[in-house]
Amino acid sequence: MCSTCGCSGDGEPVVTDLSDGGKHSHDHEHGPGHSHGHDHGPGHSHDHDHDHDHDHDHDHDHDHATTVTHQPSTRLVDLEVEVLAKNDLLAARNRGWFEGRGILALNLMSSPGAGKTSLLERTIRDLSSELSLSVIEGDQETVLDAERIRATGCRVVQINTGSGCHLDADMLARGLRTLDPPAQSVVFIENVGNLVCPALFDLGEASKVVIMSVTEGDDKPLKYPHMFRAADVLLLNKLDLLPYVNFDVERCIGYAKQINPDIEVLTMSVTRGDDLERWYDWLRRQVTAA
Amino acid sequence: MHELSITESLVSAILERVDGRVQTVTLVIGRLSGLVPESVRFCFDICTQGTRLEGAALDIIELPGRARCLACDQEFELPDAIPLCACGSANLEIISGQELRIKHVEVAV
């Protein structure tokens, strides 16, 4: 249900523009009486009851040839369709859209609470005088993260996925239409906090950035191999908490490299500001390449 | 539960491509695809309700993961998404196991 007007969004994602007084848009229209239309595909039928009594006897004659051949009751249709083809096509469209405008798009993924939003707040504070930045926030519910980003003065749009556990290429395209980022800028896409599902959905980003924190345990790369295999760079955050947790940094990096030999690993503490310059250098290199 | 949205996409992909009542759907799911076949079955029954796929049987062909080691050129079966060759190298090329494909459907005539 939409939290603003109370209408049923049919589980549809909701895009909220934080710089516009929290105005939100649905991809459906409200007609008079608040009705939602729906289309019937060719095979979508409704049942109708008809009384159909036969009040007379009648015979059907039919002849069987000596050899009876029955037509098969089904026919096989070869499809060989990739299930994610539709998302991949939309992601390719997003990628072309970014490239045409010289925009660097980064897909930030992590478990909930690893520090994605804090990293963005800090990055915006430190780099906004140097780079043009904007943010798309993905969460199941609330605009809390978008409000944090807006407080930094950065342009931000929130996508609420409702029951969805990840952003997909279509949701991102809709968010981008609202965000309307300028050419030659950087768009951070903060995915829904989840180390499983977002790994499978290409959004059209230039790079996938996975963030994990030392409070999560050093074995996470082995437990969620799809995510760490898909990522281009791993940001290992909250190193300031190392004295309080049982976490072996070298072992964690070893596991990540075992899953993905090409992954680049940057350690940092966002709250204390440790080693952020390496992340900023990485970002500047991507901007130059975009 | 990315299986739910993936199953929704596979149902709409079939509805877009075939007319008539679908009786059987055959999927190919690789063991390294990140998809749990049992979850797809669960979601399939929900996603097909009220469509021409409702009640259709779902056959899932599971393909094992296979990889080639880029260090020693050996080809071998990969039981999970952790890439490791017997020679110690983790630098592998995945040859199969990442499939996620609708192979064919049977339609009533």
Short mmCIF file of N, CA, C and O in Angstrom, two decimals, chain A residues 135-243:
data_model
loop_
_atom_site.label_atom_id
_atom_site.label_comp_id
_atom_site.label_asym_id
_atom_site.label_seq_id
_atom_site.Cartn_x
_atom_site.Cartn_y
_atom_site.Cartn_z
N VAL A 135 22.03 10.54 -6.19
CA VAL A 135 21.84 9.24 -5.56
C VAL A 135 20.44 8.70 -5.85
O VAL A 135 19.46 9.44 -5.82
N ILE A 136 20.38 7.40 -6.14
CA ILE A 136 19.09 6.69 -6.15
C ILE A 136 19.12 5.71 -4.99
O ILE A 136 20.03 4.89 -4.88
N GLU A 137 18.15 5.85 -4.09
CA GLU A 137 18.08 5.01 -2.90
C GLU A 137 17.06 3.90 -3.11
O GLU A 137 15.92 4.17 -3.48
N GLY A 138 17.44 2.66 -2.84
CA GLY A 138 16.50 1.55 -2.92
C GLY A 138 16.28 0.95 -1.54
O GLY A 138 17.24 0.59 -0.86
N ASP A 139 15.03 0.89 -1.12
CA ASP A 139 14.67 0.23 0.14
C ASP A 139 13.27 -0.34 -0.03
O ASP A 139 12.51 0.15 -0.87
N GLN A 140 12.95 -1.34 0.79
CA GLN A 140 11.59 -1.86 0.70
C GLN A 140 10.59 -0.77 1.12
O GLN A 140 9.60 -0.54 0.45
N GLU A 141 10.87 -0.12 2.23
CA GLU A 141 9.93 0.90 2.74
C GLU A 141 10.71 2.12 3.24
O GLU A 141 11.90 2.03 3.51
N THR A 142 10.03 3.17 3.45
CA THR A 142 10.47 4.46 4.04
C THR A 142 11.38 5.27 3.11
O THR A 142 11.99 4.73 2.20
N VAL A 143 11.44 6.59 3.39
CA VAL A 143 12.36 7.47 2.67
C VAL A 143 13.47 7.93 3.62
O VAL A 143 14.10 8.96 3.40
N LEU A 144 13.73 7.14 4.67
CA LEU A 144 14.70 7.55 5.70
C LEU A 144 16.09 7.76 5.12
O LEU A 144 16.77 8.75 5.43
N ASP A 145 16.54 6.82 4.27
CA ASP A 145 17.89 6.96 3.70
C ASP A 145 17.96 8.16 2.77
O ASP A 145 18.93 8.91 2.77
N ALA A 146 16.92 8.37 1.98
CA ALA A 146 16.91 9.50 1.06
C ALA A 146 16.94 10.82 1.83
O ALA A 146 17.58 11.78 1.41
N GLU A 147 16.28 10.85 2.99
CA GLU A 147 16.31 12.07 3.80
C GLU A 147 17.72 12.35 4.31
O GLU A 147 18.15 13.49 4.39
N ARG A 148 18.44 11.27 4.66
CA ARG A 148 19.84 11.46 5.11
C ARG A 148 20.68 12.04 3.97
O ARG A 148 21.52 12.91 4.19
N ILE A 149 20.47 11.53 2.76
CA ILE A 149 21.25 12.02 1.62
C ILE A 149 20.85 13.47 1.30
O ILE A 149 21.70 14.32 1.04
N ARG A 150 19.55 13.73 1.38
CA ARG A 150 19.09 15.09 1.06
C ARG A 150 19.70 16.10 2.03
O ARG A 150 20.01 17.24 1.67
N ALA A 151 19.89 15.67 3.30
CA ALA A 151 20.46 16.57 4.31
C ALA A 151 21.88 17.02 3.94
O ALA A 151 22.35 18.04 4.42
N THR A 152 22.54 16.25 3.05
CA THR A 152 23.88 16.67 2.61
C THR A 152 23.80 17.69 1.48
O THR A 152 24.82 18.21 1.04
N GLY A 153 22.58 17.91 0.98
CA GLY A 153 22.40 18.86 -0.12
C GLY A 153 22.47 18.19 -1.48
O GLY A 153 22.42 18.87 -2.52
N CYS A 154 22.57 16.87 -1.49
CA CYS A 154 22.72 16.13 -2.75
C CYS A 154 21.34 15.78 -3.33
O CYS A 154 20.39 15.51 -2.59
N ARG A 155 21.26 15.79 -4.65
CA ARG A 155 20.03 15.40 -5.35
C ARG A 155 19.79 13.89 -5.12
O ARG A 155 20.71 13.09 -5.29
N VAL A 156 18.56 13.52 -4.72
CA VAL A 156 18.29 12.11 -4.40
C VAL A 156 16.85 11.73 -4.75
O VAL A 156 15.94 12.54 -4.62
N VAL A 157 16.68 10.50 -5.20
CA VAL A 157 15.36 9.93 -5.45
C VAL A 157 15.29 8.59 -4.73
O VAL A 157 16.25 7.82 -4.73
N GLN A 158 14.17 8.34 -4.05
CA GLN A 158 13.99 7.07 -3.34
C GLN A 158 13.10 6.14 -4.14
O GLN A 158 12.03 6.54 -4.60
N ILE A 159 13.53 4.91 -4.31
CA ILE A 159 12.66 3.87 -4.88
C ILE A 159 12.30 2.92 -3.76
O ILE A 159 13.19 2.32 -3.14
N ASN A 160 11.00 2.77 -3.48
CA ASN A 160 10.56 1.77 -2.51
C ASN A 160 10.03 0.56 -3.27
O ASN A 160 9.11 0.66 -4.06
N THR A 161 10.65 -0.56 -3.01
CA THR A 161 10.34 -1.76 -3.79
C THR A 161 9.14 -2.52 -3.23
O THR A 161 8.71 -3.50 -3.82
N GLY A 162 8.61 -2.09 -2.08
CA GLY A 162 7.49 -2.83 -1.48
C GLY A 162 7.97 -4.20 -1.04
O GLY A 162 8.86 -4.31 -0.22
N SER A 163 7.42 -5.25 -1.67
CA SER A 163 7.83 -6.59 -1.27
C SER A 163 9.15 -7.00 -1.94
O SER A 163 9.74 -8.02 -1.59
N GLY A 164 9.62 -6.20 -2.92
CA GLY A 164 10.80 -6.60 -3.69
C GLY A 164 12.07 -6.55 -2.86
O GLY A 164 12.26 -5.68 -2.03
N CYS A 165 12.98 -7.49 -3.12
CA CYS A 165 14.19 -7.61 -2.31
C CYS A 165 15.41 -7.06 -3.04
O CYS A 165 16.53 -7.23 -2.60
N HIS A 166 15.21 -6.42 -4.19
CA HIS A 166 16.33 -5.91 -4.99
C HIS A 166 15.78 -4.86 -5.95
O HIS A 166 14.58 -4.81 -6.20
N LEU A 167 16.67 -4.04 -6.49
CA LEU A 167 16.29 -3.16 -7.60
C LEU A 167 16.45 -3.94 -8.89
O LEU A 167 17.35 -4.77 -9.01
N ASP A 168 15.60 -3.67 -9.88
CA ASP A 168 15.84 -4.24 -11.20
C ASP A 168 15.99 -3.08 -12.21
O ASP A 168 15.82 -1.91 -11.85
N ALA A 169 16.33 -3.46 -13.43
CA ALA A 169 16.68 -2.44 -14.43
C ALA A 169 15.49 -1.53 -14.75
O ALA A 169 15.67 -0.33 -15.01
N ASP A 170 14.28 -2.07 -14.69
CA ASP A 170 13.09 -1.27 -14.97
C ASP A 170 12.86 -0.23 -13.87
O ASP A 170 12.58 0.93 -14.14
N MET A 171 12.99 -0.66 -12.60
CA MET A 171 12.83 0.29 -11.49
C MET A 171 13.86 1.40 -11.60
O MET A 171 13.56 2.58 -11.37
N LEU A 172 15.10 1.03 -11.97
CA LEU A 172 16.15 2.05 -12.06
C LEU A 172 15.81 3.04 -13.17
O LEU A 172 15.95 4.26 -12.98
N ALA A 173 15.32 2.53 -14.32
CA ALA A 173 14.97 3.43 -15.43
C ALA A 173 13.93 4.44 -14.98
O ALA A 173 13.99 5.62 -15.32
N ARG A 174 12.96 3.96 -14.18
CA ARG A 174 11.91 4.87 -13.69
C ARG A 174 12.47 5.88 -12.72
O ARG A 174 12.10 7.06 -12.74
N GLY A 175 13.37 5.43 -11.84
CA GLY A 175 14.02 6.34 -10.91
C GLY A 175 14.84 7.39 -11.63
O GLY A 175 14.86 8.56 -11.26
N LEU A 176 15.51 6.97 -12.73
CA LEU A 176 16.36 7.89 -13.49
C LEU A 176 15.55 8.98 -14.17
O LEU A 176 15.99 10.11 -14.29
N ARG A 177 14.34 8.61 -14.63
CA ARG A 177 13.48 9.61 -15.28
C ARG A 177 13.16 10.73 -14.29
O ARG A 177 13.08 11.89 -14.65
N THR A 178 12.96 10.36 -13.01
CA THR A 178 12.68 11.38 -11.99
C THR A 178 13.95 12.12 -11.59
O THR A 178 13.94 13.34 -11.42
N LEU A 179 15.04 11.37 -11.44
CA LEU A 179 16.30 11.99 -10.98
C LEU A 179 16.87 12.95 -12.01
O LEU A 179 17.35 14.02 -11.67
N ASP A 180 16.80 12.54 -13.29
CA ASP A 180 17.30 13.35 -14.40
C ASP A 180 18.71 13.89 -14.13
O ASP A 180 18.92 15.11 -14.07
N PRO A 181 19.69 12.99 -13.94
CA PRO A 181 21.04 13.44 -13.58
C PRO A 181 21.71 14.18 -14.73
O PRO A 181 21.46 13.86 -15.89
N PRO A 182 22.54 15.18 -14.42
CA PRO A 182 23.22 15.93 -15.49
C PRO A 182 24.30 15.08 -16.17
O PRO A 182 24.80 14.11 -15.58
N ALA A 183 24.66 15.48 -17.39
CA ALA A 183 25.73 14.79 -18.11
C ALA A 183 27.04 14.95 -17.33
O ALA A 183 27.20 15.88 -16.54
N GLN A 184 27.97 14.02 -17.57
CA GLN A 184 29.30 14.05 -16.94
C GLN A 184 29.19 14.05 -15.41
O GLN A 184 29.95 14.74 -14.73
N SER A 185 28.24 13.28 -14.87
CA SER A 185 28.10 13.24 -13.41
C SER A 185 28.24 11.78 -12.93
O SER A 185 28.45 10.87 -13.71
N VAL A 186 28.12 11.61 -11.61
CA VAL A 186 28.19 10.28 -10.99
C VAL A 186 26.84 9.99 -10.35
O VAL A 186 26.32 10.82 -9.60
N VAL A 187 26.27 8.83 -10.66
CA VAL A 187 25.02 8.40 -10.01
C VAL A 187 25.34 7.19 -9.14
O VAL A 187 25.78 6.15 -9.63
N PHE A 188 25.14 7.34 -7.83
CA PHE A 188 25.27 6.21 -6.92
C PHE A 188 23.90 5.55 -6.79
O PHE A 188 22.91 6.22 -6.49
N ILE A 189 23.86 4.24 -7.00
CA ILE A 189 22.60 3.51 -6.82
C ILE A 189 22.75 2.66 -5.57
O ILE A 189 23.53 1.70 -5.56
N GLU A 190 22.05 3.04 -4.50
CA GLU A 190 22.14 2.24 -3.28
C GLU A 190 21.06 1.18 -3.32
O GLU A 190 19.88 1.45 -3.18
N ASN A 191 21.48 -0.06 -3.56
CA ASN A 191 20.54 -1.16 -3.72
C ASN A 191 19.92 -1.52 -2.36
O ASN A 191 20.36 -1.07 -1.31
N VAL A 192 18.88 -2.35 -2.40
CA VAL A 192 18.25 -2.85 -1.18
C VAL A 192 19.29 -3.68 -0.41
O VAL A 192 20.03 -4.45 -1.01
N GLY A 193 19.36 -3.49 0.92
CA GLY A 193 20.34 -4.21 1.72
C GLY A 193 20.08 -5.71 1.69
O GLY A 193 19.10 -6.20 2.26
N ASN A 194 20.97 -6.44 1.01
CA ASN A 194 20.71 -7.86 0.75
C ASN A 194 21.93 -8.40 0.00
O ASN A 194 22.32 -7.83 -1.02
N LEU A 195 22.54 -9.46 0.49
CA LEU A 195 23.73 -9.99 -0.17
C LEU A 195 23.39 -11.09 -1.19
O LEU A 195 24.29 -11.71 -1.73
N VAL A 196 22.11 -11.35 -1.40
CA VAL A 196 21.74 -12.46 -2.28
C VAL A 196 21.18 -11.94 -3.62
O VAL A 196 21.84 -12.01 -4.65
N CYS A 197 19.95 -11.44 -3.56
CA CYS A 197 19.20 -11.17 -4.79
C CYS A 197 19.80 -10.09 -5.71
O CYS A 197 19.81 -10.27 -6.92
N PRO A 198 20.29 -8.95 -5.17
CA PRO A 198 20.77 -7.91 -6.08
C PRO A 198 21.90 -8.38 -7.00
O PRO A 198 22.10 -7.81 -8.07
N ALA A 199 22.61 -9.43 -6.60
CA ALA A 199 23.74 -9.92 -7.42
C ALA A 199 23.28 -10.40 -8.79
O ALA A 199 24.04 -10.38 -9.75
N LEU A 200 22.01 -10.84 -8.89
CA LEU A 200 21.54 -11.45 -10.13
C LEU A 200 20.99 -10.43 -11.12
O LEU A 200 20.75 -10.76 -12.28
N PHE A 201 20.75 -9.19 -10.67
CA PHE A 201 20.05 -8.24 -11.53
C PHE A 201 20.98 -7.13 -12.00
O PHE A 201 21.33 -6.25 -11.22
N ASP A 202 21.34 -7.20 -13.26
CA ASP A 202 22.13 -6.13 -13.88
C ASP A 202 21.24 -4.89 -13.98
O ASP A 202 20.08 -4.98 -14.39
N LEU A 203 21.77 -3.74 -13.57
CA LEU A 203 20.99 -2.50 -13.66
C LEU A 203 21.46 -1.63 -14.82
O LEU A 203 20.80 -0.66 -15.17
N GLY A 204 22.62 -1.97 -15.39
CA GLY A 204 23.21 -1.11 -16.41
C GLY A 204 24.33 -0.26 -15.85
O GLY A 204 24.81 0.67 -16.49
N GLU A 205 24.75 -0.57 -14.63
CA GLU A 205 25.81 0.20 -13.98
C GLU A 205 27.17 -0.08 -14.63
O GLU A 205 27.34 -1.10 -15.29
N ALA A 206 28.13 0.85 -14.38
CA ALA A 206 29.48 0.63 -14.89
C ALA A 206 30.22 -0.37 -14.00
O ALA A 206 30.99 -1.19 -14.48
N SER A 207 29.98 -0.28 -12.69
CA SER A 207 30.65 -1.19 -11.75
C SER A 207 29.73 -1.54 -10.60
O SER A 207 28.88 -0.75 -10.21
N LYS A 208 29.96 -2.73 -10.07
CA LYS A 208 29.26 -3.16 -8.87
C LYS A 208 30.21 -3.03 -7.69
O LYS A 208 31.34 -3.54 -7.73
N VAL A 209 29.76 -2.33 -6.65
CA VAL A 209 30.57 -2.10 -5.46
C VAL A 209 29.89 -2.85 -4.31
O VAL A 209 28.72 -2.60 -4.02
N VAL A 210 30.61 -3.80 -3.69
CA VAL A 210 30.02 -4.48 -2.54
C VAL A 210 30.71 -3.96 -1.28
O VAL A 210 31.93 -3.75 -1.26
N ILE A 211 29.89 -3.67 -0.27
CA ILE A 211 30.41 -3.13 0.98
C ILE A 211 30.14 -4.16 2.07
O ILE A 211 29.03 -4.69 2.15
N MET A 212 31.15 -4.50 2.84
CA MET A 212 30.89 -5.32 4.03
C MET A 212 31.64 -4.73 5.21
O MET A 212 32.61 -4.00 5.04
N SER A 213 31.15 -5.04 6.41
CA SER A 213 31.76 -4.46 7.60
C SER A 213 32.32 -5.58 8.47
O SER A 213 31.88 -6.74 8.36
N VAL A 214 33.27 -5.23 9.32
CA VAL A 214 33.96 -6.26 10.11
C VAL A 214 33.05 -6.88 11.17
O VAL A 214 33.38 -7.92 11.73
N THR A 215 31.88 -6.29 11.40
CA THR A 215 30.96 -6.90 12.36
C THR A 215 30.19 -8.07 11.75
O THR A 215 29.48 -8.79 12.43
N GLU A 216 30.34 -8.26 10.43
CA GLU A 216 29.55 -9.29 9.76
C GLU A 216 30.22 -10.66 9.77
O GLU A 216 29.60 -11.67 9.44
N GLY A 217 31.52 -10.71 10.08
CA GLY A 217 32.21 -12.01 10.04
C GLY A 217 33.02 -12.14 8.76
O GLY A 217 32.56 -11.75 7.69
N ASP A 218 34.26 -12.69 8.89
CA ASP A 218 35.17 -12.69 7.75
C ASP A 218 34.84 -13.77 6.70
O ASP A 218 35.48 -13.84 5.66
N ASP A 219 33.85 -14.61 6.99
CA ASP A 219 33.53 -15.70 6.05
C ASP A 219 32.42 -15.33 5.06
O ASP A 219 32.00 -16.16 4.26
N LYS A 220 31.97 -14.08 5.08
CA LYS A 220 30.84 -13.69 4.21
C LYS A 220 31.10 -13.94 2.72
O LYS A 220 30.18 -14.37 2.01
N PRO A 221 32.33 -13.71 2.21
CA PRO A 221 32.53 -13.98 0.78
C PRO A 221 32.24 -15.43 0.41
O PRO A 221 31.74 -15.71 -0.69
N LEU A 222 32.55 -16.37 1.32
CA LEU A 222 32.28 -17.78 1.03
C LEU A 222 30.79 -18.09 1.15
O LEU A 222 30.26 -18.94 0.43
N LYS A 223 30.11 -17.38 2.07
CA LYS A 223 28.69 -17.68 2.29
C LYS A 223 27.81 -17.09 1.20
O LYS A 223 26.73 -17.61 0.92
N TYR A 224 28.25 -15.97 0.61
CA TYR A 224 27.46 -15.31 -0.44
C TYR A 224 28.31 -15.15 -1.70
O TYR A 224 28.57 -14.03 -2.15
N PRO A 225 28.74 -16.27 -2.29
CA PRO A 225 29.72 -16.20 -3.39
C PRO A 225 29.21 -15.45 -4.62
O PRO A 225 30.00 -14.80 -5.30
N HIS A 226 27.89 -15.51 -4.88
CA HIS A 226 27.38 -14.85 -6.09
C HIS A 226 27.64 -13.35 -6.03
O HIS A 226 28.04 -12.73 -7.02
N MET A 227 27.40 -12.78 -4.86
CA MET A 227 27.59 -11.34 -4.70
C MET A 227 29.06 -10.96 -4.89
O MET A 227 29.38 -10.02 -5.62
N PHE A 228 29.96 -11.72 -4.26
CA PHE A 228 31.37 -11.34 -4.32
C PHE A 228 31.97 -11.67 -5.69
O PHE A 228 32.94 -11.05 -6.11
N ARG A 229 31.37 -12.62 -6.38
CA ARG A 229 31.83 -12.93 -7.72
C ARG A 229 31.41 -11.83 -8.71
O ARG A 229 32.12 -11.51 -9.65
N ALA A 230 30.21 -11.28 -8.46
CA ALA A 230 29.69 -10.26 -9.38
C ALA A 230 30.37 -8.90 -9.19
O ALA A 230 30.41 -8.08 -10.11
N ALA A 231 30.94 -8.66 -7.99
CA ALA A 231 31.43 -7.31 -7.66
C ALA A 231 32.77 -7.00 -8.32
O ALA A 231 33.59 -7.88 -8.55
N ASP A 232 32.97 -5.73 -8.63
CA ASP A 232 34.26 -5.26 -9.15
C ASP A 232 35.17 -4.81 -8.03
O ASP A 232 36.39 -4.89 -8.14
N VAL A 233 34.57 -4.28 -6.96
CA VAL A 233 35.38 -3.78 -5.86
C VAL A 233 34.68 -4.09 -4.54
O VAL A 233 33.44 -4.06 -4.46
N LEU A 234 35.47 -4.44 -3.52
CA LEU A 234 34.94 -4.70 -2.18
C LEU A 234 35.45 -3.63 -1.24
O LEU A 234 36.67 -3.40 -1.14
N LEU A 235 34.54 -2.93 -0.59
CA LEU A 235 34.92 -1.95 0.43
C LEU A 235 34.70 -2.60 1.79
O LEU A 235 33.57 -2.95 2.14
N LEU A 236 35.78 -2.82 2.52
CA LEU A 236 35.69 -3.45 3.84
C LEU A 236 35.68 -2.33 4.88
O LEU A 236 36.70 -1.67 5.11
N ASN A 237 34.51 -2.15 5.49
CA ASN A 237 34.24 -0.97 6.32
C ASN A 237 34.26 -1.29 7.82
O ASN A 237 34.26 -2.45 8.20
N LYS A 238 34.26 -0.24 8.61
CA LYS A 238 34.20 -0.29 10.08
C LYS A 238 35.45 -0.90 10.67
O LYS A 238 35.39 -1.61 11.69
N LEU A 239 36.61 -0.62 10.07
CA LEU A 239 37.86 -1.15 10.62
C LEU A 239 38.17 -0.60 12.01
O LEU A 239 38.96 -1.18 12.74
N ASP A 240 37.52 0.53 12.35
CA ASP A 240 37.70 1.08 13.70
C ASP A 240 37.14 0.15 14.77
O ASP A 240 37.48 0.26 15.94
N LEU A 241 36.28 -0.80 14.38
CA LEU A 241 35.69 -1.72 15.35
C LEU A 241 36.49 -3.01 15.52
O LEU A 241 36.10 -3.89 16.30
N LEU A 242 37.60 -3.14 14.80
CA LEU A 242 38.38 -4.40 14.85
C LEU A 242 38.76 -4.84 16.27
O LEU A 242 38.75 -6.05 16.55
N PRO A 243 39.11 -3.89 17.19
CA PRO A 243 39.48 -4.35 18.54
C PRO A 243 38.35 -5.07 19.28
O PRO A 243 38.60 -5.77 20.25
#
